[in-house]
mmCIF file of C-alpha atoms in Angstrom:
data_model
loop_
_atom_site.group_PDB
_atom_site.id
_atom_site.type_symbol
_atom_site.label_atom_id
_atom_site.label_comp_id
_atom_site.label_asym_id
_atom_site.label_seq_id
_atom_site.Cartn_x
_atom_site.Cartn_y
_atom_site.Cartn_z
ATOM 1 C CA MET A 67 0.000 0.000 0.000
ATOM 2 C CA ARG A 68 1.376 3.389 -1.037
ATOM 3 C CA ASP A 69 2.315 5.925 1.574
ATOM 4 C CA LEU A 70 0.048 8.916 1.001
ATOM 5 C CA THR A 71 1.748 11.074 3.575
ATOM 6 C CA PHE A 72 2.578 14.474 2.122
ATOM 7 C CA ARG A 73 6.035 15.776 2.593
ATOM 8 C CA LYS A 74 6.443 19.072 4.349
ATOM 9 C CA PRO A 75 8.188 21.717 2.301
ATOM 10 C CA ALA A 76 11.670 22.446 3.373
ATOM 11 C CA ALA A 77 11.932 25.445 5.622
ATOM 12 C CA LYS A 78 13.567 28.488 4.111
ATOM 13 C CA SER A 79 16.966 29.189 5.412
ATOM 14 C CA ALA A 80 16.940 32.011 7.836
ATOM 15 C CA ASN A 81 20.418 32.903 6.722
ATOM 16 C CA ARG A 82 19.520 33.344 2.998
ATOM 17 C CA VAL A 83 21.764 35.944 1.362
ATOM 18 C CA ARG A 84 19.872 38.871 -0.198
ATOM 19 C CA LYS A 85 21.116 40.012 -3.624
ATOM 20 C CA LYS A 86 22.528 43.487 -3.775
ATOM 21 C CA ARG A 87 21.160 45.846 -6.456
ATOM 22 C CA ASN A 88 23.695 46.810 -9.102
ATOM 23 C CA TRP A 89 23.054 50.536 -8.965
ATOM 24 C CA LYS A 90 25.849 51.205 -11.396
ATOM 25 C CA ALA A 91 24.258 49.034 -14.123
ATOM 26 C CA ILE A 92 20.816 50.510 -13.440
ATOM 27 C CA GLY A 93 22.186 54.014 -13.778
ATOM 28 C CA ARG A 94 23.935 53.141 -17.026
ATOM 29 C CA ARG A 95 20.715 51.658 -18.475
ATOM 30 C CA PHE A 96 18.712 54.735 -17.451
ATOM 31 C CA LEU A 97 21.264 56.978 -19.102
ATOM 32 C CA MET A 98 21.098 54.978 -22.354
ATOM 33 C CA VAL A 99 17.289 55.134 -22.475
ATOM 34 C CA SER A 100 17.353 58.877 -21.801
ATOM 35 C CA CYS A 101 19.860 59.438 -24.600
ATOM 36 C CA TYR A 102 17.770 57.361 -27.007
ATOM 37 C CA LEU A 103 14.613 59.336 -26.251
ATOM 38 C CA PHE A 104 16.530 62.575 -26.659
ATOM 39 C CA LEU A 105 17.857 61.489 -30.061
ATOM 40 C CA VAL A 106 14.367 60.471 -31.210
ATOM 41 C CA ALA A 107 12.992 63.861 -30.209
ATOM 42 C CA LEU A 108 15.918 65.597 -31.879
ATOM 43 C CA ALA A 109 15.441 63.594 -35.074
ATOM 44 C CA GLY A 110 11.736 64.431 -35.127
ATOM 45 C CA THR A 111 12.421 68.111 -34.693
ATOM 46 C CA GLY A 112 15.207 68.027 -37.244
ATOM 47 C CA GLY A 113 13.027 66.065 -39.672
ATOM 48 C CA PHE A 114 10.275 68.654 -39.388
ATOM 49 C CA TYR A 115 12.611 71.526 -40.116
ATOM 50 C CA GLY A 116 14.393 69.434 -42.770
ATOM 51 C CA VAL A 117 11.174 68.812 -44.697
ATOM 52 C CA LYS A 118 10.229 72.463 -44.279
ATOM 53 C CA TYR A 119 13.593 73.446 -45.724
ATOM 54 C CA LEU A 120 13.236 71.032 -48.674
ATOM 55 C CA ARG A 121 9.791 72.433 -49.480
ATOM 56 C CA GLN A 122 11.275 75.908 -49.713
ATOM 57 C CA ALA A 123 14.516 74.962 -51.481
ATOM 58 C CA ASP A 124 15.001 74.938 -55.256
ATOM 59 C CA ILE A 125 16.306 71.369 -55.440
ATOM 60 C CA PHE A 126 12.797 69.917 -55.998
ATOM 61 C CA ARG A 127 11.369 72.705 -58.151
ATOM 62 C CA LEU A 128 9.351 71.211 -61.024
ATOM 63 C CA GLU A 129 10.963 71.885 -64.394
ATOM 64 C CA ARG A 130 9.542 69.312 -66.843
ATOM 65 C CA ILE A 131 6.116 67.670 -67.198
ATOM 66 C CA TYR A 132 5.710 64.670 -69.524
ATOM 67 C CA VAL A 133 2.222 63.834 -70.824
ATOM 68 C CA GLU A 134 1.899 60.435 -72.521
ATOM 69 C CA ASN A 135 -0.792 58.604 -74.544
ATOM 70 C CA ASN A 136 -3.015 61.656 -75.063
ATOM 71 C CA LEU A 137 -4.551 61.287 -78.517
ATOM 72 C CA ARG A 138 -7.902 63.010 -77.970
ATOM 73 C CA VAL A 139 -7.154 65.401 -75.102
ATOM 74 C CA SER A 140 -4.722 68.273 -75.535
ATOM 75 C CA GLU A 141 -1.772 68.677 -73.210
ATOM 76 C CA GLU A 142 -3.057 72.143 -72.312
ATOM 77 C CA ASP A 143 -6.411 70.733 -71.133
ATOM 78 C CA ILE A 144 -4.662 68.019 -69.134
ATOM 79 C CA LEU A 145 -2.346 70.446 -67.339
ATOM 80 C CA ALA A 146 -5.219 72.827 -66.668
ATOM 81 C CA ALA A 147 -7.217 70.010 -65.071
ATOM 82 C CA ALA A 148 -4.163 68.812 -63.130
ATOM 83 C CA GLU A 149 -3.478 72.307 -61.779
ATOM 84 C CA VAL A 150 0.295 71.797 -61.962
ATOM 85 C CA LYS A 151 2.916 73.961 -63.612
ATOM 86 C CA PRO A 152 6.693 74.403 -63.636
ATOM 87 C CA GLY A 153 8.040 76.076 -60.523
ATOM 88 C CA MET A 154 5.937 74.069 -58.074
ATOM 89 C CA ASN A 155 7.724 71.951 -55.473
ATOM 90 C CA LEU A 156 7.456 68.213 -56.142
ATOM 91 C CA LEU A 157 6.934 67.578 -52.431
ATOM 92 C CA ASP A 158 3.756 69.670 -52.569
ATOM 93 C CA ILE A 159 2.311 67.607 -55.443
ATOM 94 C CA ASP A 160 -0.073 64.745 -54.582
ATOM 95 C CA PRO A 161 -0.037 62.319 -57.558
ATOM 96 C CA ARG A 162 -3.274 60.630 -56.491
ATOM 97 C CA GLU A 163 -5.197 63.894 -56.240
ATOM 98 C CA ILE A 164 -3.868 65.080 -59.602
ATOM 99 C CA GLY A 165 -4.937 61.791 -61.181
ATOM 100 C CA PHE A 166 -8.485 62.256 -59.853
ATOM 101 C CA ARG A 167 -8.638 65.748 -61.329
ATOM 102 C CA ILE A 168 -7.507 64.592 -64.769
ATOM 103 C CA GLU A 169 -9.954 61.670 -64.765
ATOM 104 C CA ARG A 170 -12.817 64.173 -64.633
ATOM 105 C CA LEU A 171 -12.081 65.001 -68.279
ATOM 106 C CA ASP A 172 -14.553 63.330 -70.646
ATOM 107 C CA TRP A 173 -12.080 61.331 -72.696
ATOM 108 C CA VAL A 174 -9.846 60.186 -69.822
ATOM 109 C CA LYS A 175 -10.459 56.729 -68.379
ATOM 110 C CA THR A 176 -7.418 56.569 -66.064
ATOM 111 C CA ALA A 177 -4.530 58.907 -65.283
ATOM 112 C CA ALA A 178 -1.361 57.641 -63.589
ATOM 113 C CA VAL A 179 0.800 60.427 -62.159
ATOM 114 C CA GLU A 180 4.410 59.828 -61.104
ATOM 115 C CA ARG A 181 6.906 62.178 -59.480
ATOM 116 C CA ILE A 182 10.426 61.765 -60.888
ATOM 117 C CA PHE A 183 12.820 63.349 -58.433
ATOM 118 C CA PRO A 184 14.352 65.811 -58.374
ATOM 119 C CA ARG A 185 12.528 67.962 -60.974
ATOM 120 C CA GLU A 186 10.106 66.023 -63.251
ATOM 121 C CA LEU A 187 6.519 64.789 -63.369
ATOM 122 C CA ARG A 188 5.054 62.117 -65.663
ATOM 123 C CA ILE A 189 1.342 61.793 -66.529
ATOM 124 C CA ARG A 190 0.228 58.617 -68.364
ATOM 125 C CA LEU A 191 -3.301 58.473 -69.750
ATOM 126 C CA GLU A 192 -5.642 55.725 -70.805
ATOM 127 C CA GLU A 193 -8.284 57.326 -72.981
ATOM 128 C CA ARG A 194 -11.805 56.099 -73.669
ATOM 129 C CA ASN A 195 -12.755 54.752 -77.097
ATOM 130 C CA PRO A 196 -16.343 55.201 -78.306
ATOM 131 C CA LEU A 197 -18.086 52.083 -79.603
ATOM 132 C CA ALA A 198 -21.555 53.549 -80.024
ATOM 133 C CA VAL A 199 -23.762 56.519 -79.262
ATOM 134 C CA VAL A 200 -26.414 56.096 -76.561
ATOM 135 C CA LYS A 201 -29.532 58.251 -76.313
ATOM 136 C CA LEU A 202 -30.383 59.059 -72.699
ATOM 137 C CA ASP A 203 -31.628 62.584 -72.011
ATOM 138 C CA HIS A 204 -29.149 63.624 -74.726
ATOM 139 C CA PHE A 205 -26.761 61.751 -77.005
ATOM 140 C CA TYR A 206 -23.533 60.476 -75.433
ATOM 141 C CA TYR A 207 -20.600 58.396 -76.573
ATOM 142 C CA LEU A 208 -20.618 54.886 -75.081
ATOM 143 C CA ASP A 209 -17.315 53.143 -74.293
ATOM 144 C CA GLY A 210 -16.352 49.477 -73.999
ATOM 145 C CA ASP A 211 -17.325 49.375 -70.316
ATOM 146 C CA GLY A 212 -20.859 50.500 -71.074
ATOM 147 C CA THR A 213 -20.184 53.963 -69.650
ATOM 148 C CA PRO A 214 -21.723 57.047 -71.301
ATOM 149 C CA PHE A 215 -18.816 59.453 -71.094
ATOM 150 C CA LYS A 216 -19.199 62.461 -73.387
ATOM 151 C CA LEU A 217 -22.106 64.614 -74.471
ATOM 152 C CA LEU A 218 -22.071 64.878 -78.263
ATOM 153 C CA GLU A 219 -21.297 68.290 -79.684
ATOM 154 C CA VAL A 220 -21.148 69.833 -83.128
ATOM 155 C CA GLY A 221 -18.200 68.344 -84.999
ATOM 156 C CA ASP A 222 -18.112 65.025 -83.114
ATOM 157 C CA ARG A 223 -18.063 61.818 -85.160
ATOM 158 C CA LEU A 224 -21.487 60.296 -85.673
ATOM 159 C CA ASP A 225 -20.618 57.143 -87.630
ATOM 160 C CA PHE A 226 -21.520 54.796 -84.761
ATOM 161 C CA PRO A 227 -24.619 52.698 -84.082
ATOM 162 C CA VAL A 228 -27.079 54.561 -81.857
ATOM 163 C CA VAL A 229 -28.428 52.711 -78.800
ATOM 164 C CA THR A 230 -32.031 53.743 -78.073
ATOM 165 C CA GLY A 231 -34.819 52.677 -75.732
ATOM 166 C CA ILE A 232 -32.949 53.450 -72.492
ATOM 167 C CA ASP A 233 -33.793 56.883 -71.160
ATOM 168 C CA ARG A 234 -31.759 58.528 -68.414
ATOM 169 C CA GLU A 235 -34.172 57.567 -65.628
ATOM 170 C CA ARG A 236 -34.186 53.923 -66.669
ATOM 171 C CA PHE A 237 -30.407 53.885 -67.028
ATOM 172 C CA LEU A 238 -29.923 55.197 -63.477
ATOM 173 C CA SER A 239 -32.731 53.354 -61.665
ATOM 174 C CA ASP A 240 -33.230 49.982 -63.384
ATOM 175 C CA ALA A 241 -30.678 47.443 -62.110
ATOM 176 C CA GLN A 242 -31.392 45.202 -65.106
ATOM 177 C CA VAL A 243 -29.867 47.821 -67.394
ATOM 178 C CA SER A 244 -26.400 47.581 -65.851
ATOM 179 C CA ARG A 245 -26.535 43.860 -65.028
ATOM 180 C CA LYS A 246 -28.010 42.435 -68.227
ATOM 181 C CA ILE A 247 -29.014 44.914 -70.914
ATOM 182 C CA MET A 248 -25.797 46.930 -71.295
ATOM 183 C CA PRO A 249 -23.600 43.785 -71.236
ATOM 184 C CA ALA A 250 -25.826 42.358 -73.994
ATOM 185 C CA VAL A 251 -25.467 45.559 -76.041
ATOM 186 C CA LEU A 252 -21.671 45.458 -75.636
ATOM 187 C CA GLN A 253 -21.599 41.776 -76.585
ATOM 188 C CA LEU A 254 -23.602 42.528 -79.727
ATOM 189 C CA LEU A 255 -21.307 45.428 -80.666
ATOM 190 C CA ALA A 256 -18.260 43.191 -80.222
ATOM 191 C CA GLU A 257 -19.885 40.526 -82.385
ATOM 192 C CA LEU A 258 -20.673 43.024 -85.149
ATOM 193 C CA ARG A 259 -17.063 44.231 -85.210
ATOM 194 C CA GLN A 260 -15.905 40.695 -86.024
ATOM 195 C CA ARG A 261 -18.351 40.144 -88.891
ATOM 196 C CA ARG A 262 -17.282 40.039 -92.538
ATOM 197 C CA PHE A 263 -20.580 41.002 -94.182
ATOM 198 C CA PHE A 264 -23.126 42.266 -91.672
ATOM 199 C CA THR A 265 -20.845 44.592 -89.702
ATOM 200 C CA SER A 266 -21.512 47.524 -87.393
ATOM 201 C CA GLY A 267 -21.331 49.714 -90.507
ATOM 202 C CA GLU A 268 -24.570 48.078 -91.690
ATOM 203 C CA VAL A 269 -26.349 49.051 -88.465
ATOM 204 C CA SER A 270 -27.797 52.488 -87.776
ATOM 205 C CA GLU A 271 -29.555 51.721 -84.492
ATOM 206 C CA ILE A 272 -29.706 49.156 -81.691
ATOM 207 C CA HIS A 273 -33.057 49.463 -79.944
ATOM 208 C CA VAL A 274 -33.780 48.032 -76.487
ATOM 209 C CA ASP A 275 -37.488 47.331 -75.983
ATOM 210 C CA GLN A 276 -39.317 47.231 -72.647
ATOM 211 C CA GLN A 277 -38.708 43.482 -72.329
ATOM 212 C CA GLY A 278 -34.956 43.948 -72.740
ATOM 213 C CA GLU A 279 -34.819 42.434 -76.239
ATOM 214 C CA LEU A 280 -32.483 43.932 -78.819
ATOM 215 C CA HIS A 281 -33.557 45.010 -82.293
ATOM 216 C CA LEU A 282 -31.182 46.166 -85.016
ATOM 217 C CA PHE A 283 -32.113 48.692 -87.667
ATOM 218 C CA ALA A 284 -30.197 48.388 -90.918
ATOM 219 C CA VAL A 285 -28.743 51.475 -92.555
ATOM 220 C CA ALA A 286 -30.268 50.402 -95.857
ATOM 221 C CA GLY A 287 -34.019 50.882 -95.682
ATOM 222 C CA GLY A 288 -34.222 51.184 -91.886
ATOM 223 C CA MET A 289 -35.391 47.570 -91.667
ATOM 224 C CA PRO A 290 -35.764 46.152 -88.098
ATOM 225 C CA ILE A 291 -34.046 42.882 -87.221
ATOM 226 C CA ARG A 292 -35.179 41.155 -84.030
ATOM 227 C CA LEU A 293 -32.315 39.511 -82.134
ATOM 228 C CA GLY A 294 -33.665 38.847 -78.658
ATOM 229 C CA ARG A 295 -31.460 38.884 -75.563
ATOM 230 C CA ASP A 296 -28.584 36.510 -76.294
ATOM 231 C CA LEU A 297 -26.981 33.894 -78.593
ATOM 232 C CA PHE A 298 -26.065 36.612 -81.084
ATOM 233 C CA THR A 299 -23.298 34.651 -82.822
ATOM 234 C CA GLY A 300 -25.562 31.930 -84.166
ATOM 235 C CA LYS A 301 -28.302 34.369 -85.112
ATOM 236 C CA LEU A 302 -25.942 36.604 -87.078
ATOM 237 C CA ASP A 303 -24.406 33.542 -88.732
ATOM 238 C CA ARG A 304 -27.846 32.652 -90.106
ATOM 239 C CA LEU A 305 -28.408 36.217 -91.282
ATOM 240 C CA GLU A 306 -25.064 36.427 -93.092
ATOM 241 C CA ARG A 307 -25.800 33.286 -95.111
ATOM 242 C CA ILE A 308 -28.653 35.078 -96.874
ATOM 243 C CA TYR A 309 -27.730 38.737 -96.403
ATOM 244 C CA ALA A 310 -25.998 39.126 -99.777
ATOM 245 C CA ASP A 311 -29.235 38.058 -101.481
ATOM 246 C CA LEU A 312 -31.442 40.178 -99.216
ATOM 247 C CA LYS A 313 -29.428 43.400 -99.312
ATOM 248 C CA PRO A 314 -30.661 44.636 -102.740
ATOM 249 C CA ARG A 315 -34.259 44.127 -101.538
ATOM 250 C CA LEU A 316 -34.072 45.486 -98.001
ATOM 251 C CA SER A 317 -36.408 48.369 -98.832
ATOM 252 C CA LEU A 318 -39.109 45.793 -99.648
ATOM 253 C CA LEU A 319 -38.821 44.057 -96.278
ATOM 254 C CA GLN A 320 -40.900 44.866 -93.229
ATOM 255 C CA GLY A 321 -38.485 43.091 -90.920
ATOM 256 C CA ILE A 322 -36.427 40.010 -90.102
ATOM 257 C CA ASP A 323 -36.889 37.836 -87.009
ATOM 258 C CA LEU A 324 -33.794 35.922 -85.869
ATOM 259 C CA ASN A 325 -35.145 35.034 -82.431
ATOM 260 C CA VAL A 326 -36.672 31.749 -83.593
ATOM 261 C CA PRO A 327 -34.113 28.927 -83.132
ATOM 262 C CA GLY A 328 -32.592 27.759 -86.416
ATOM 263 C CA GLN A 329 -34.685 30.048 -88.609
ATOM 264 C CA VAL A 330 -34.618 33.388 -90.399
ATOM 265 C CA ILE A 331 -38.141 34.746 -90.707
ATOM 266 C CA VAL A 332 -38.390 37.420 -93.404
ATOM 267 C CA LYS A 333 -41.471 39.639 -93.468
ATOM 268 C CA LEU A 334 -42.362 41.583 -96.617
ATOM 269 C CA ARG A 335 -43.958 44.995 -96.622
ATOM 270 C CA PRO A 336 -47.643 44.924 -97.570
ATOM 271 C CA GLY A 337 -48.004 45.067 -101.337
ATOM 272 C CA SER A 338 -44.358 44.149 -102.023
ATOM 273 C CA ALA A 339 -43.684 41.551 -104.699
ATOM 274 C CA LYS A 340 -41.810 38.428 -103.617
#
């Protein structure tokens, strides 16, 4: 049987030697910490006055501004929007803020601004490319992201398909427009650009009806072509097989329906000869 008797802890020696504090080491450590804190404070003060000096000195005065990839926007308009000019101190220039200012210009999609020390600034643009014109409250260019970005003015190019059926209120309030309709319009535009016969040049208008279906209107004769909401590749393939024969007679046609699987339904105008 095991002995369950607990052992008593050994009594502490009454003659235990107490350690003496090393006051010399403690004093040396305190002195080191004090010196470190003093140097940090000195560096902070010196840094403040150093930056202040650099902001006032000529070493970082802006002398040259490079503007790259601007095909549609003039350098003068870019610099006016950026609000930068030679003579400014590079340290006072916020590249991010300048980029935001430039991106407010109609044609500018992104603007990357880079400070090149000691005396230069580089501005790189990515401009927007119009794929169509969209009619909202007014006519705007439409880019590849589905963004209306520029109000049309006298002298602007008009040789683009016009997207109709989406007014401004519907564009801003109907979630289906951004989630489904505009992606479908962009997909159709991309498909037309790849075509050999029935290209975007054959199309004057892309109309979006209340159900979200797309209808093309041909330049020749203004004939409507019903496409529906999707599967544009196959539908346009069927149209191109007969389009060369139909083109001379488009003015006689009331419309073409491509939204029936595997078929091209051609409707004649009343009184037109077959």
